[in-house]
Amino acid sequence: MDLRVGVIGTGAIGEDHIRRLTNVITGVKVAAISDINAVKAKRIADKFGAKFYNTGEEVIEAPEVDAIVIASWDPTHAQYVIESIKAGKFVFCEKPLATSADDCKRIVQAEIVGGKQLVQVGFMRRYDRGYGQIKSVIENGEIGAPLILHCVHRNRIPGPKHTTEMNIKNSVIHEIDVLRWLLGEDYKTAQVLMPKCSSLSENGLQDPQIVLLETQSGIRIDIESFVNCQYGYDVQCEVVGETGTVRLPDPANVVMRSSGARSYEIFPDWMDRFVEAYDAELRQWVDAVKEGALKGPTAWDGYVACITSDACSEAREKGTIVSIFIPECPAFYK
Ligand code: NAD
Ligand code: ISE
């Protein structure tokens, strides 16, 4: 029987997930949809044969909905995740799990009280083939112990509501999660450097930024966050180990020779760059929900990422190095 999913938020990724759940992944259908932009949500509901609801809460409560996908704006995630837990329904929440560690803690506590892991966070880079290969190289000891990581996260242009704080809480949160997953370690300190601001930056946005993280064993990480780089979507990661290095491949694209130049396309945004990872994470989520036991990034992972991004925000505001304290992981999440 098909898993019946309710989707809250029909913006860029919400619509893409609805398409994916309808046309790409088998054994699932989108049964209900809501968005504060009712006009767009109704159009998408009609297109995909789902029922439109006025509020996210109604989608969560709907009897024809088995599980929830949250793809609304970051500050709305926590309330919908907690409502889903109260309703006893599995919930896939786009990153970040919440916009503060305190809200994530409430989610973790609600899940533990409910006694069952219901929450998965959309940290899809864990499903990207390149990151997966880097993880295998590290775990097989092929480059010795990791010492330094150099990372780049560039977006072509920022969204209309993008703020200085969101460079980290909305964007670098991907690196915060995937590097912790790659290295199997939490972070110890954070610092944020503010280079000269791009003259193309608008609305007071401080961009680019450089995030410096230190893991508990002393591995040093630098992450360039540049959300207004103009030329395309560019994600890079290099791990320097004791005996070698490993680097994330660029996406496979044809190389063109034309007009006196050799070139290949750089994707405009995350939707194409990580399409296989989004497919894989939701395919695994659907199967896991049907089996009754999740396998992907947990609410605890979302919480740890937010503790770290809160520390980065504090480091940026104060201009100092900030210590990061991660509580012991409860047995519930081990
Ligand atoms: P978007 O602005 O295109 O869409 C967000 C939608 O949420 C809008 O249609 C808006 O009307 C709706 N919305 C806002 N508040 C709502 C509420 N209270 N209830 C219902 N709907 C509400 O943004 P987007 O790029 O689609 O991002 C959506 C979420 O997905 C964000 O949390 C973002 O961080 C995340 N995201 C993740 C990835 C990824 O790589 N995993 C990529 C893009 C976006
Ligand atoms: C967006 O919300 C995403 O999650 C993308 O993966 C990321 O690259 C982008 O910076 C975010 O705004």
mmCIF file of C-alpha atoms and ligand atoms in Angstrom:
data_model
loop_
_atom_site.group_PDB
_atom_site.id
_atom_site.type_symbol
_atom_site.label_atom_id
_atom_site.label_comp_id
_atom_site.label_asym_id
_atom_site.label_seq_id
_atom_site.Cartn_x
_atom_site.Cartn_y
_atom_site.Cartn_z
ATOM 1 C CA MET A 1 0.000 0.000 0.000
ATOM 2 C CA ASP A 2 1.205 3.521 -0.789
ATOM 3 C CA LEU A 3 2.489 5.685 2.054
ATOM 4 C CA ARG A 4 0.278 8.803 2.156
ATOM 5 C CA VAL A 5 2.328 11.937 2.771
ATOM 6 C CA GLY A 6 1.239 15.458 3.727
ATOM 7 C CA VAL A 7 3.559 18.254 2.578
ATOM 8 C CA ILE A 8 3.744 21.616 4.366
ATOM 9 C CA GLY A 9 5.392 24.313 2.261
ATOM 10 C CA THR A 10 5.145 24.359 -1.529
ATOM 11 C CA GLY A 11 8.007 26.713 -2.369
ATOM 12 C CA ALA A 12 11.103 25.712 -4.313
ATOM 13 C CA ILE A 13 12.050 22.534 -2.479
ATOM 14 C CA GLY A 14 8.500 21.691 -1.365
ATOM 15 C CA GLU A 15 7.314 21.545 -4.958
ATOM 16 C CA ASP A 16 10.414 19.596 -5.971
ATOM 17 C CA HIS A 17 9.844 17.046 -3.181
ATOM 18 C CA ILE A 18 6.182 16.696 -4.230
ATOM 19 C CA ARG A 19 7.326 15.989 -7.803
ATOM 20 C CA ARG A 20 9.892 13.508 -6.479
ATOM 21 C CA LEU A 21 7.396 11.729 -4.193
ATOM 22 C CA THR A 22 4.907 11.532 -7.074
ATOM 23 C CA ASN A 23 7.061 10.770 -10.126
ATOM 24 C CA VAL A 24 10.391 9.395 -8.923
ATOM 25 C CA ILE A 25 9.805 7.334 -5.798
ATOM 26 C CA THR A 26 7.495 4.336 -5.775
ATOM 27 C CA GLY A 27 5.179 3.213 -2.967
ATOM 28 C CA VAL A 28 4.252 6.737 -1.906
ATOM 29 C CA LYS A 29 1.762 9.440 -2.848
ATOM 30 C CA VAL A 30 1.199 13.014 -1.754
ATOM 31 C CA ALA A 31 -2.249 13.108 -0.172
ATOM 32 C CA ALA A 32 -2.373 16.586 1.383
ATOM 33 C CA ILE A 33 -0.699 19.952 0.905
ATOM 34 C CA SER A 34 -0.633 23.306 2.682
ATOM 35 C CA ASP A 35 1.189 26.615 2.343
ATOM 36 C CA ILE A 36 0.451 30.147 3.537
ATOM 37 C CA ASN A 37 0.583 30.974 -0.185
ATOM 38 C CA ALA A 38 -2.776 29.275 -0.758
ATOM 39 C CA VAL A 39 -2.974 30.171 -4.443
ATOM 40 C CA LYS A 40 0.229 28.357 -5.297
ATOM 41 C CA ALA A 41 -0.480 25.458 -2.946
ATOM 42 C CA LYS A 42 -3.955 24.903 -4.460
ATOM 43 C CA ARG A 43 -2.460 24.903 -7.950
ATOM 44 C CA ILE A 44 0.126 22.309 -6.926
ATOM 45 C CA ALA A 45 -2.503 20.241 -5.068
ATOM 46 C CA ASP A 46 -4.626 20.164 -8.249
ATOM 47 C CA LYS A 47 -1.632 19.286 -10.404
ATOM 48 C CA PHE A 48 -0.580 16.352 -8.198
ATOM 49 C CA GLY A 49 -4.031 15.149 -7.147
ATOM 50 C CA ALA A 50 -3.663 16.046 -3.469
ATOM 51 C CA LYS A 51 -6.120 17.724 -1.080
ATOM 52 C CA PHE A 52 -5.398 21.351 -0.119
ATOM 53 C CA TYR A 53 -5.638 22.329 3.561
ATOM 54 C CA ASN A 54 -5.624 25.874 4.928
ATOM 55 C CA THR A 55 -3.059 25.186 7.658
ATOM 56 C CA GLY A 56 -0.104 22.922 8.315
ATOM 57 C CA GLU A 57 -1.769 21.751 11.527
ATOM 58 C CA GLU A 58 -4.736 20.452 9.511
ATOM 59 C CA VAL A 59 -2.368 18.506 7.245
ATOM 60 C CA ILE A 60 -0.726 16.930 10.291
ATOM 61 C CA GLU A 61 -4.099 15.944 11.763
ATOM 62 C CA ALA A 62 -5.636 14.750 8.467
ATOM 63 C CA PRO A 63 -6.754 11.107 8.751
ATOM 64 C CA GLU A 64 -5.636 10.341 5.186
ATOM 65 C CA VAL A 65 -2.057 11.426 6.025
ATOM 66 C CA ASP A 66 0.374 8.813 7.377
ATOM 67 C CA ALA A 67 3.562 10.920 7.477
ATOM 68 C CA ILE A 68 4.625 14.555 7.073
ATOM 69 C CA VAL A 69 7.201 16.426 4.985
ATOM 70 C CA ILE A 70 8.027 19.948 6.204
ATOM 71 C CA ALA A 71 9.429 22.304 3.565
ATOM 72 C CA SER A 72 8.263 25.677 4.847
ATOM 73 C CA TRP A 73 10.548 28.524 6.018
ATOM 74 C CA ASP A 74 13.148 27.710 8.653
ATOM 75 C CA PRO A 75 11.431 29.481 11.629
ATOM 76 C CA THR A 76 8.239 27.419 11.112
ATOM 77 C CA HIS A 77 9.904 24.004 11.372
ATOM 78 C CA ALA A 78 9.937 23.531 15.154
ATOM 79 C CA GLN A 79 6.174 24.072 15.671
ATOM 80 C CA TYR A 80 5.249 21.636 12.871
ATOM 81 C CA VAL A 81 7.742 18.981 14.010
ATOM 82 C CA ILE A 82 6.365 19.121 17.551
ATOM 83 C CA GLU A 83 2.781 18.896 16.254
ATOM 84 C CA SER A 84 3.760 15.861 14.154
ATOM 85 C CA ILE A 85 5.338 14.152 17.157
ATOM 86 C CA LYS A 86 2.166 14.858 19.196
ATOM 87 C CA ALA A 87 0.114 13.294 16.389
ATOM 88 C CA GLY A 88 2.434 10.241 16.500
ATOM 89 C CA LYS A 89 3.360 10.635 12.802
ATOM 90 C CA PHE A 90 6.749 10.223 11.144
ATOM 91 C CA VAL A 91 8.082 13.571 9.954
ATOM 92 C CA PHE A 92 10.778 14.504 7.464
ATOM 93 C CA CYS A 93 11.843 18.075 8.236
ATOM 94 C CA GLU A 94 13.980 20.061 5.826
ATOM 95 C CA LYS A 95 17.117 21.487 7.381
ATOM 96 C CA PRO A 96 17.575 23.232 9.741
ATOM 97 C CA LEU A 97 15.524 21.300 12.310
ATOM 98 C CA ALA A 98 14.888 24.682 13.976
ATOM 99 C CA THR A 99 16.469 28.111 14.087
ATOM 100 C CA SER A 100 17.816 27.722 17.641
ATOM 101 C CA ALA A 101 19.295 24.961 19.754
ATOM 102 C CA ASP A 102 16.620 25.630 22.404
ATOM 103 C CA ASP A 103 13.844 24.779 19.930
ATOM 104 C CA CYS A 104 15.741 21.647 18.833
ATOM 105 C CA LYS A 105 16.052 20.628 22.481
ATOM 106 C CA ARG A 106 12.257 20.872 22.855
ATOM 107 C CA ILE A 107 11.884 18.609 19.826
ATOM 108 C CA VAL A 108 14.372 16.079 21.195
ATOM 109 C CA GLN A 109 12.588 16.092 24.564
ATOM 110 C CA ALA A 110 9.175 15.642 22.920
ATOM 111 C CA GLU A 111 10.478 12.728 20.877
ATOM 112 C CA ILE A 112 12.042 11.031 23.884
ATOM 113 C CA VAL A 113 8.810 11.486 25.918
ATOM 114 C CA GLY A 114 6.856 9.971 23.006
ATOM 115 C CA GLY A 115 9.210 6.984 23.179
ATOM 116 C CA LYS A 116 9.804 6.571 19.417
ATOM 117 C CA GLN A 117 12.108 8.165 16.854
ATOM 118 C CA LEU A 118 9.771 9.919 14.430
ATOM 119 C CA VAL A 119 11.940 12.768 13.129
ATOM 120 C CA GLN A 120 14.371 12.792 10.207
ATOM 121 C CA VAL A 121 16.234 15.957 9.167
ATOM 122 C CA GLY A 122 16.894 16.795 5.503
ATOM 123 C CA PHE A 123 20.683 16.749 5.675
ATOM 124 C CA MET A 124 20.821 15.261 2.183
ATOM 125 C CA ARG A 125 24.563 15.660 1.653
ATOM 126 C CA ARG A 126 24.988 12.424 3.617
ATOM 127 C CA TYR A 127 23.359 10.761 0.576
ATOM 128 C CA ASP A 128 25.633 12.415 -2.013
ATOM 129 C CA ARG A 129 27.917 9.940 -3.756
ATOM 130 C CA GLY A 130 30.996 12.197 -3.502
ATOM 131 C CA TYR A 131 30.694 12.746 0.239
ATOM 132 C CA GLY A 132 30.039 9.010 0.640
ATOM 133 C CA GLN A 133 33.289 8.226 -1.191
ATOM 134 C CA ILE A 134 35.220 10.680 0.988
ATOM 135 C CA LYS A 135 33.803 8.957 4.077
ATOM 136 C CA SER A 136 34.947 5.543 2.804
ATOM 137 C CA VAL A 137 38.444 6.882 2.026
ATOM 138 C CA ILE A 138 38.747 8.284 5.554
ATOM 139 C CA GLU A 139 37.342 5.183 7.246
ATOM 140 C CA ASN A 140 39.587 2.848 5.208
ATOM 141 C CA GLY A 141 42.619 4.833 6.397
ATOM 142 C CA GLU A 142 43.650 5.619 2.809
ATOM 143 C CA ILE A 143 44.852 9.169 3.594
ATOM 144 C CA GLY A 144 45.763 8.613 7.237
ATOM 145 C CA ALA A 145 44.123 10.606 10.005
ATOM 146 C CA PRO A 146 42.367 13.804 8.800
ATOM 147 C CA LEU A 147 44.126 16.980 9.931
ATOM 148 C CA ILE A 148 42.614 19.901 7.997
ATOM 149 C CA LEU A 149 39.448 20.413 5.890
ATOM 150 C CA HIS A 150 39.011 23.204 3.324
ATOM 151 C CA CYS A 151 35.412 23.785 2.251
ATOM 152 C CA VAL A 152 33.527 26.168 -0.012
ATOM 153 C CA HIS A 153 29.757 26.741 -0.126
ATOM 154 C CA ARG A 154 28.752 29.297 -2.738
ATOM 155 C CA ASN A 155 25.269 30.230 -3.932
ATOM 156 C CA ARG A 156 24.715 32.279 -7.056
ATOM 157 C CA ILE A 157 22.357 34.782 -5.372
ATOM 158 C CA PRO A 158 20.664 34.839 -1.956
ATOM 159 C CA GLY A 159 16.904 34.422 -1.464
ATOM 160 C CA PRO A 160 14.856 37.594 -0.875
ATOM 161 C CA LYS A 161 14.682 37.085 2.896
ATOM 162 C CA HIS A 162 18.323 36.085 3.363
ATOM 163 C CA THR A 163 20.143 37.638 6.356
ATOM 164 C CA THR A 164 23.751 37.687 7.558
ATOM 165 C CA GLU A 165 22.861 35.106 10.239
ATOM 166 C CA MET A 166 21.417 32.754 7.594
ATOM 167 C CA ASN A 167 24.805 32.293 5.891
ATOM 168 C CA ILE A 168 25.497 29.954 8.787
ATOM 169 C CA LYS A 169 22.089 28.878 10.142
ATOM 170 C CA ASN A 170 20.567 28.161 6.730
ATOM 171 C CA SER A 171 23.574 27.441 4.505
ATOM 172 C CA VAL A 172 26.754 26.396 6.376
ATOM 173 C CA ILE A 173 24.536 24.158 8.545
ATOM 174 C CA HIS A 174 25.001 21.618 5.707
ATOM 175 C CA GLU A 175 28.783 21.568 6.226
ATOM 176 C CA ILE A 176 28.317 21.513 9.998
ATOM 177 C CA ASP A 177 26.328 18.295 9.664
ATOM 178 C CA VAL A 178 28.102 16.531 6.828
ATOM 179 C CA LEU A 179 31.632 17.163 8.171
ATOM 180 C CA ARG A 180 30.637 15.904 11.621
ATOM 181 C CA TRP A 181 29.249 12.800 9.870
ATOM 182 C CA LEU A 182 32.418 12.397 7.768
ATOM 183 C CA LEU A 183 34.769 12.726 10.723
ATOM 184 C CA GLY A 184 32.620 11.054 13.384
ATOM 185 C CA GLU A 185 33.421 13.886 15.818
ATOM 186 C CA ASP A 186 31.638 16.838 17.379
ATOM 187 C CA TYR A 187 33.061 20.355 17.385
ATOM 188 C CA LYS A 188 34.964 22.125 20.146
ATOM 189 C CA THR A 189 35.280 25.762 19.039
ATOM 190 C CA ALA A 190 33.929 28.187 16.429
ATOM 191 C CA GLN A 191 35.160 31.446 14.993
ATOM 192 C CA VAL A 192 33.783 33.538 12.125
ATOM 193 C CA LEU A 193 35.897 35.940 10.064
ATOM 194 C CA MET A 194 34.291 38.681 8.012
ATOM 195 C CA PRO A 195 36.295 39.460 4.855
ATOM 196 C CA LYS A 196 35.698 42.576 2.788
ATOM 197 C CA CYS A 197 31.991 42.613 1.900
ATOM 198 C CA SER A 198 31.003 42.136 -1.742
ATOM 199 C CA SER A 199 29.922 45.428 -3.307
ATOM 200 C CA LEU A 200 27.053 43.432 -4.874
ATOM 201 C CA SER A 201 25.644 42.556 -1.462
ATOM 202 C CA GLU A 202 22.275 44.189 -0.676
ATOM 203 C CA ASN A 203 20.083 44.908 2.364
ATOM 204 C CA GLY A 204 22.998 44.989 4.821
ATOM 205 C CA LEU A 205 23.963 41.366 4.118
ATOM 206 C CA GLN A 206 27.531 40.667 5.264
ATOM 207 C CA ASP A 207 28.809 38.310 2.607
ATOM 208 C CA PRO A 208 31.121 36.391 2.194
ATOM 209 C CA GLN A 209 31.994 34.910 5.592
ATOM 210 C CA ILE A 210 34.639 32.415 6.707
ATOM 211 C CA VAL A 211 33.692 29.907 9.391
ATOM 212 C CA LEU A 212 36.524 28.239 11.315
ATOM 213 C CA LEU A 213 35.663 25.116 13.300
ATOM 214 C CA GLU A 214 37.827 22.917 15.502
ATOM 215 C CA THR A 215 36.773 19.347 16.254
ATOM 216 C CA GLN A 216 37.214 17.661 19.602
ATOM 217 C CA SER A 217 40.438 15.928 18.472
ATOM 218 C CA GLY A 218 41.843 19.195 17.045
ATOM 219 C CA ILE A 219 41.048 18.861 13.316
ATOM 220 C CA ARG A 220 40.812 22.374 11.834
ATOM 221 C CA ILE A 221 38.129 23.265 9.282
ATOM 222 C CA ASP A 222 37.701 26.383 7.174
ATOM 223 C CA ILE A 223 34.417 26.988 5.325
ATOM 224 C CA GLU A 224 33.931 29.858 2.904
ATOM 225 C CA SER A 225 30.273 30.863 2.779
ATOM 226 C CA PHE A 226 29.460 33.146 -0.158
ATOM 227 C CA VAL A 227 25.749 33.328 -0.980
ATOM 228 C CA ASN A 228 26.041 36.002 -3.679
ATOM 229 C CA CYS A 229 28.946 34.722 -5.795
ATOM 230 C CA GLN A 230 27.013 35.387 -9.034
ATOM 231 C CA TYR A 231 28.531 32.663 -11.214
ATOM 232 C CA GLY A 232 26.730 29.526 -10.022
ATOM 233 C CA TYR A 233 26.297 26.950 -7.251
ATOM 234 C CA ASP A 234 29.635 25.652 -6.076
ATOM 235 C CA VAL A 235 30.287 23.218 -3.230
ATOM 236 C CA GLN A 236 33.837 22.051 -2.545
ATOM 237 C CA CYS A 237 35.436 19.971 0.167
ATOM 238 C CA GLU A 238 39.020 18.808 0.558
ATOM 239 C CA VAL A 239 40.269 16.675 3.417
ATOM 240 C CA VAL A 240 43.989 16.796 4.159
ATOM 241 C CA GLY A 241 45.164 13.663 5.944
ATOM 242 C CA GLU A 242 48.525 12.508 7.318
ATOM 243 C CA THR A 243 49.457 10.650 4.118
ATOM 244 C CA GLY A 244 47.208 12.061 1.384
ATOM 245 C CA THR A 245 44.230 14.203 0.482
ATOM 246 C CA VAL A 246 40.750 13.548 -0.861
ATOM 247 C CA ARG A 247 38.511 16.052 -2.603
ATOM 248 C CA LEU A 248 34.807 16.195 -3.516
ATOM 249 C CA PRO A 249 34.437 15.746 -7.303
ATOM 250 C CA ASP A 250 32.740 18.404 -9.385
ATOM 251 C CA PRO A 251 29.393 17.151 -10.745
ATOM 252 C CA ALA A 252 29.810 15.071 -13.905
ATOM 253 C CA ASN A 253 29.149 17.305 -16.895
ATOM 254 C CA VAL A 254 30.232 17.226 -20.526
ATOM 255 C CA VAL A 255 33.256 19.337 -21.420
ATOM 256 C CA MET A 256 32.566 21.629 -24.337
ATOM 257 C CA ARG A 257 35.093 23.132 -26.759
ATOM 258 C CA SER A 258 33.540 26.150 -28.407
ATOM 259 C CA SER A 259 34.238 29.816 -29.218
ATOM 260 C CA GLY A 260 37.916 29.448 -28.368
ATOM 261 C CA ALA A 261 37.258 28.033 -24.899
ATOM 262 C CA ARG A 262 36.997 24.701 -23.124
ATOM 263 C CA SER A 263 34.150 24.788 -20.595
ATOM 264 C CA TYR A 264 31.590 22.813 -18.634
ATOM 265 C CA GLU A 265 28.350 23.905 -17.035
ATOM 266 C CA ILE A 266 28.224 24.931 -13.403
ATOM 267 C CA PHE A 267 24.757 24.255 -11.999
ATOM 268 C CA PRO A 268 22.759 27.339 -10.995
ATOM 269 C CA ASP A 269 21.564 25.940 -7.668
ATOM 270 C CA TRP A 270 21.274 23.049 -5.218
ATOM 271 C CA MET A 271 18.263 21.501 -6.990
ATOM 272 C CA ASP A 272 20.332 20.035 -9.843
ATOM 273 C CA ARG A 273 23.650 19.698 -8.008
ATOM 274 C CA PHE A 274 22.218 17.395 -5.328
ATOM 275 C CA VAL A 275 19.298 15.833 -7.237
ATOM 276 C CA GLU A 276 20.527 12.271 -6.704
ATOM 277 C CA ALA A 277 21.054 12.897 -2.998
ATOM 278 C CA TYR A 278 17.505 14.280 -2.562
ATOM 279 C CA ASP A 279 16.110 11.266 -4.418
ATOM 280 C CA ALA A 280 18.122 8.854 -2.273
ATOM 281 C CA GLU A 281 17.251 10.461 1.075
ATOM 282 C CA LEU A 282 13.496 10.531 0.397
ATOM 283 C CA ARG A 283 13.513 7.032 -1.110
ATOM 284 C CA GLN A 284 15.199 5.710 2.035
ATOM 285 C CA TRP A 285 12.831 7.737 4.247
ATOM 286 C CA VAL A 286 9.713 6.346 2.549
ATOM 287 C CA ASP A 287 10.981 2.761 2.865
ATOM 288 C CA ALA A 288 12.023 3.302 6.483
ATOM 289 C CA VAL A 289 8.680 4.838 7.455
ATOM 290 C CA LYS A 290 6.885 1.856 5.933
ATOM 291 C CA GLU A 291 9.141 -0.475 7.915
ATOM 292 C CA GLY A 292 8.560 1.618 11.060
ATOM 293 C CA ALA A 293 12.210 2.519 11.849
ATOM 294 C CA LEU A 294 14.064 5.568 10.514
ATOM 295 C CA LYS A 295 17.684 5.363 9.319
ATOM 296 C CA GLY A 296 18.577 8.939 8.336
ATOM 297 C CA PRO A 297 19.802 12.014 10.244
ATOM 298 C CA THR A 298 17.981 12.233 13.574
ATOM 299 C CA ALA A 299 16.564 15.021 15.705
ATOM 300 C CA TRP A 300 19.752 14.672 17.766
ATOM 301 C CA ASP A 301 21.825 15.400 14.641
ATOM 302 C CA GLY A 302 19.606 18.439 14.011
ATOM 303 C CA TYR A 303 20.109 19.552 17.628
ATOM 304 C CA VAL A 304 23.910 19.192 17.535
ATOM 305 C CA ALA A 305 24.032 21.116 14.252
ATOM 306 C CA CYS A 306 21.994 23.945 15.792
ATOM 307 C CA ILE A 307 24.144 24.083 18.939
ATOM 308 C CA THR A 308 27.103 24.505 16.591
ATOM 309 C CA SER A 309 25.424 27.097 14.363
ATOM 310 C CA ASP A 310 24.283 29.066 17.446
ATOM 311 C CA ALA A 311 27.932 29.092 18.589
ATOM 312 C CA CYS A 312 29.000 30.330 15.145
ATOM 313 C CA SER A 313 26.424 33.133 15.312
ATOM 314 C CA GLU A 314 27.702 34.132 18.742
ATOM 315 C CA ALA A 315 31.293 34.017 17.467
ATOM 316 C CA ARG A 316 30.379 36.260 14.538
ATOM 317 C CA GLU A 317 28.543 38.766 16.729
ATOM 318 C CA LYS A 318 31.279 38.930 19.388
ATOM 319 C CA GLY A 319 34.241 38.590 17.020
ATOM 320 C CA THR A 320 35.786 35.985 19.341
ATOM 321 C CA ILE A 321 36.432 32.235 19.446
ATOM 322 C CA VAL A 322 33.466 30.524 21.122
ATOM 323 C CA SER A 323 33.537 27.137 22.869
ATOM 324 C CA ILE A 324 30.951 24.579 21.813
ATOM 325 C CA PHE A 325 29.420 22.310 24.452
ATOM 326 C CA ILE A 326 27.587 19.266 23.104
ATOM 327 C CA PRO A 327 25.632 17.326 25.774
ATOM 328 C CA GLU A 328 26.106 13.572 25.957
ATOM 329 C CA CYS A 329 23.985 11.808 23.340
ATOM 330 C CA PRO A 330 21.039 10.064 25.082
ATOM 331 C CA ALA A 331 20.847 6.272 24.703
ATOM 332 C CA PHE A 332 17.569 6.864 22.810
ATOM 333 C CA TYR A 333 19.606 8.136 19.818
ATOM 334 C CA LYS A 334 22.526 5.692 19.905
HETATM 335 P P1 NAD B 1 10.740 28.984 -0.443
HETATM 336 O O1 NAD B 1 10.687 30.366 0.107
HETATM 337 O O2 NAD B 1 10.854 28.776 -1.915
HETATM 338 O O3 NAD B 1 9.486 28.143 0.062
HETATM 339 C C1 NAD B 1 9.073 28.151 1.384
HETATM 340 C C2 NAD B 1 7.564 28.047 1.384
HETATM 341 O O4 NAD B 1 7.118 27.976 2.756
HETATM 342 C C3 NAD B 1 6.868 29.279 0.765
HETATM 343 O O5 NAD B 1 5.996 28.843 -0.253
HETATM 344 C C4 NAD B 1 6.091 29.890 1.933
HETATM 345 O O6 NAD B 1 4.882 30.486 1.557
HETATM 346 C C5 NAD B 1 5.882 28.674 2.819
HETATM 347 N N1 NAD B 1 5.585 28.970 4.219
HETATM 348 C C6 NAD B 1 6.142 29.906 5.003
HETATM 349 N N2 NAD B 1 5.618 29.851 6.239
HETATM 350 C C7 NAD B 1 4.711 28.848 6.226
HETATM 351 C C8 NAD B 1 3.862 28.287 7.199
HETATM 352 N N3 NAD B 1 3.823 28.754 8.464
HETATM 353 N N4 NAD B 1 3.099 27.228 6.845
HETATM 354 C C9 NAD B 1 3.113 26.738 5.593
HETATM 355 N N5 NAD B 1 3.907 27.236 4.624
HETATM 356 C C10 NAD B 1 4.690 28.269 4.935
HETATM 357 O O7 NAD B 1 11.978 28.279 0.300
HETATM 358 P P2 NAD B 1 12.696 26.902 -0.084
HETATM 359 O O8 NAD B 1 13.986 27.199 -0.735
HETATM 360 O O9 NAD B 1 11.738 25.985 -0.707
HETATM 361 O O10 NAD B 1 13.078 26.373 1.382
HETATM 362 C C11 NAD B 1 12.123 25.751 2.201
HETATM 363 C C12 NAD B 1 12.817 25.005 3.329
HETATM 364 O O11 NAD B 1 13.640 23.991 2.775
HETATM 365 C C13 NAD B 1 13.751 25.883 4.156
HETATM 366 O O12 NAD B 1 13.689 25.446 5.483
HETATM 367 C C14 NAD B 1 15.135 25.609 3.599
HETATM 368 O O13 NAD B 1 16.148 25.758 4.575
HETATM 369 C C15 NAD B 1 15.008 24.175 3.146
HETATM 370 N N6 NAD B 1 15.829 23.864 1.964
HETATM 371 C C16 NAD B 1 16.644 22.815 2.009
HETATM 372 C C17 NAD B 1 17.459 22.515 0.939
HETATM 373 C C18 NAD B 1 18.417 21.395 1.010
HETATM 374 O O14 NAD B 1 19.408 21.406 0.287
HETATM 375 N N7 NAD B 1 18.189 20.391 1.838
HETATM 376 C C19 NAD B 1 17.387 23.305 -0.213
HETATM 377 C C20 NAD B 1 16.497 24.362 -0.233
HETATM 378 C C21 NAD B 1 15.713 24.632 0.861
HETATM 379 C C1 ISE B 2 19.269 26.269 0.883
HETATM 380 O O1 ISE B 2 18.228 26.380 1.824
HETATM 381 C C2 ISE B 2 19.857 24.917 0.919
HETATM 382 O O2 ISE B 2 19.664 24.145 1.796
HETATM 383 C C3 ISE B 2 20.919 24.699 -0.077
HETATM 384 O O3 ISE B 2 21.361 23.372 -0.092
HETATM 385 C C4 ISE B 2 22.046 25.620 0.312
HETATM 386 O O4 ISE B 2 23.108 25.509 -0.586
HETATM 387 C C5 ISE B 2 21.571 27.057 0.317
HETATM 388 O O5 ISE B 2 22.622 27.897 0.740
HETATM 389 C C6 ISE B 2 20.379 27.219 1.262
HETATM 390 O O6 ISE B 2 19.894 28.560 1.192
#
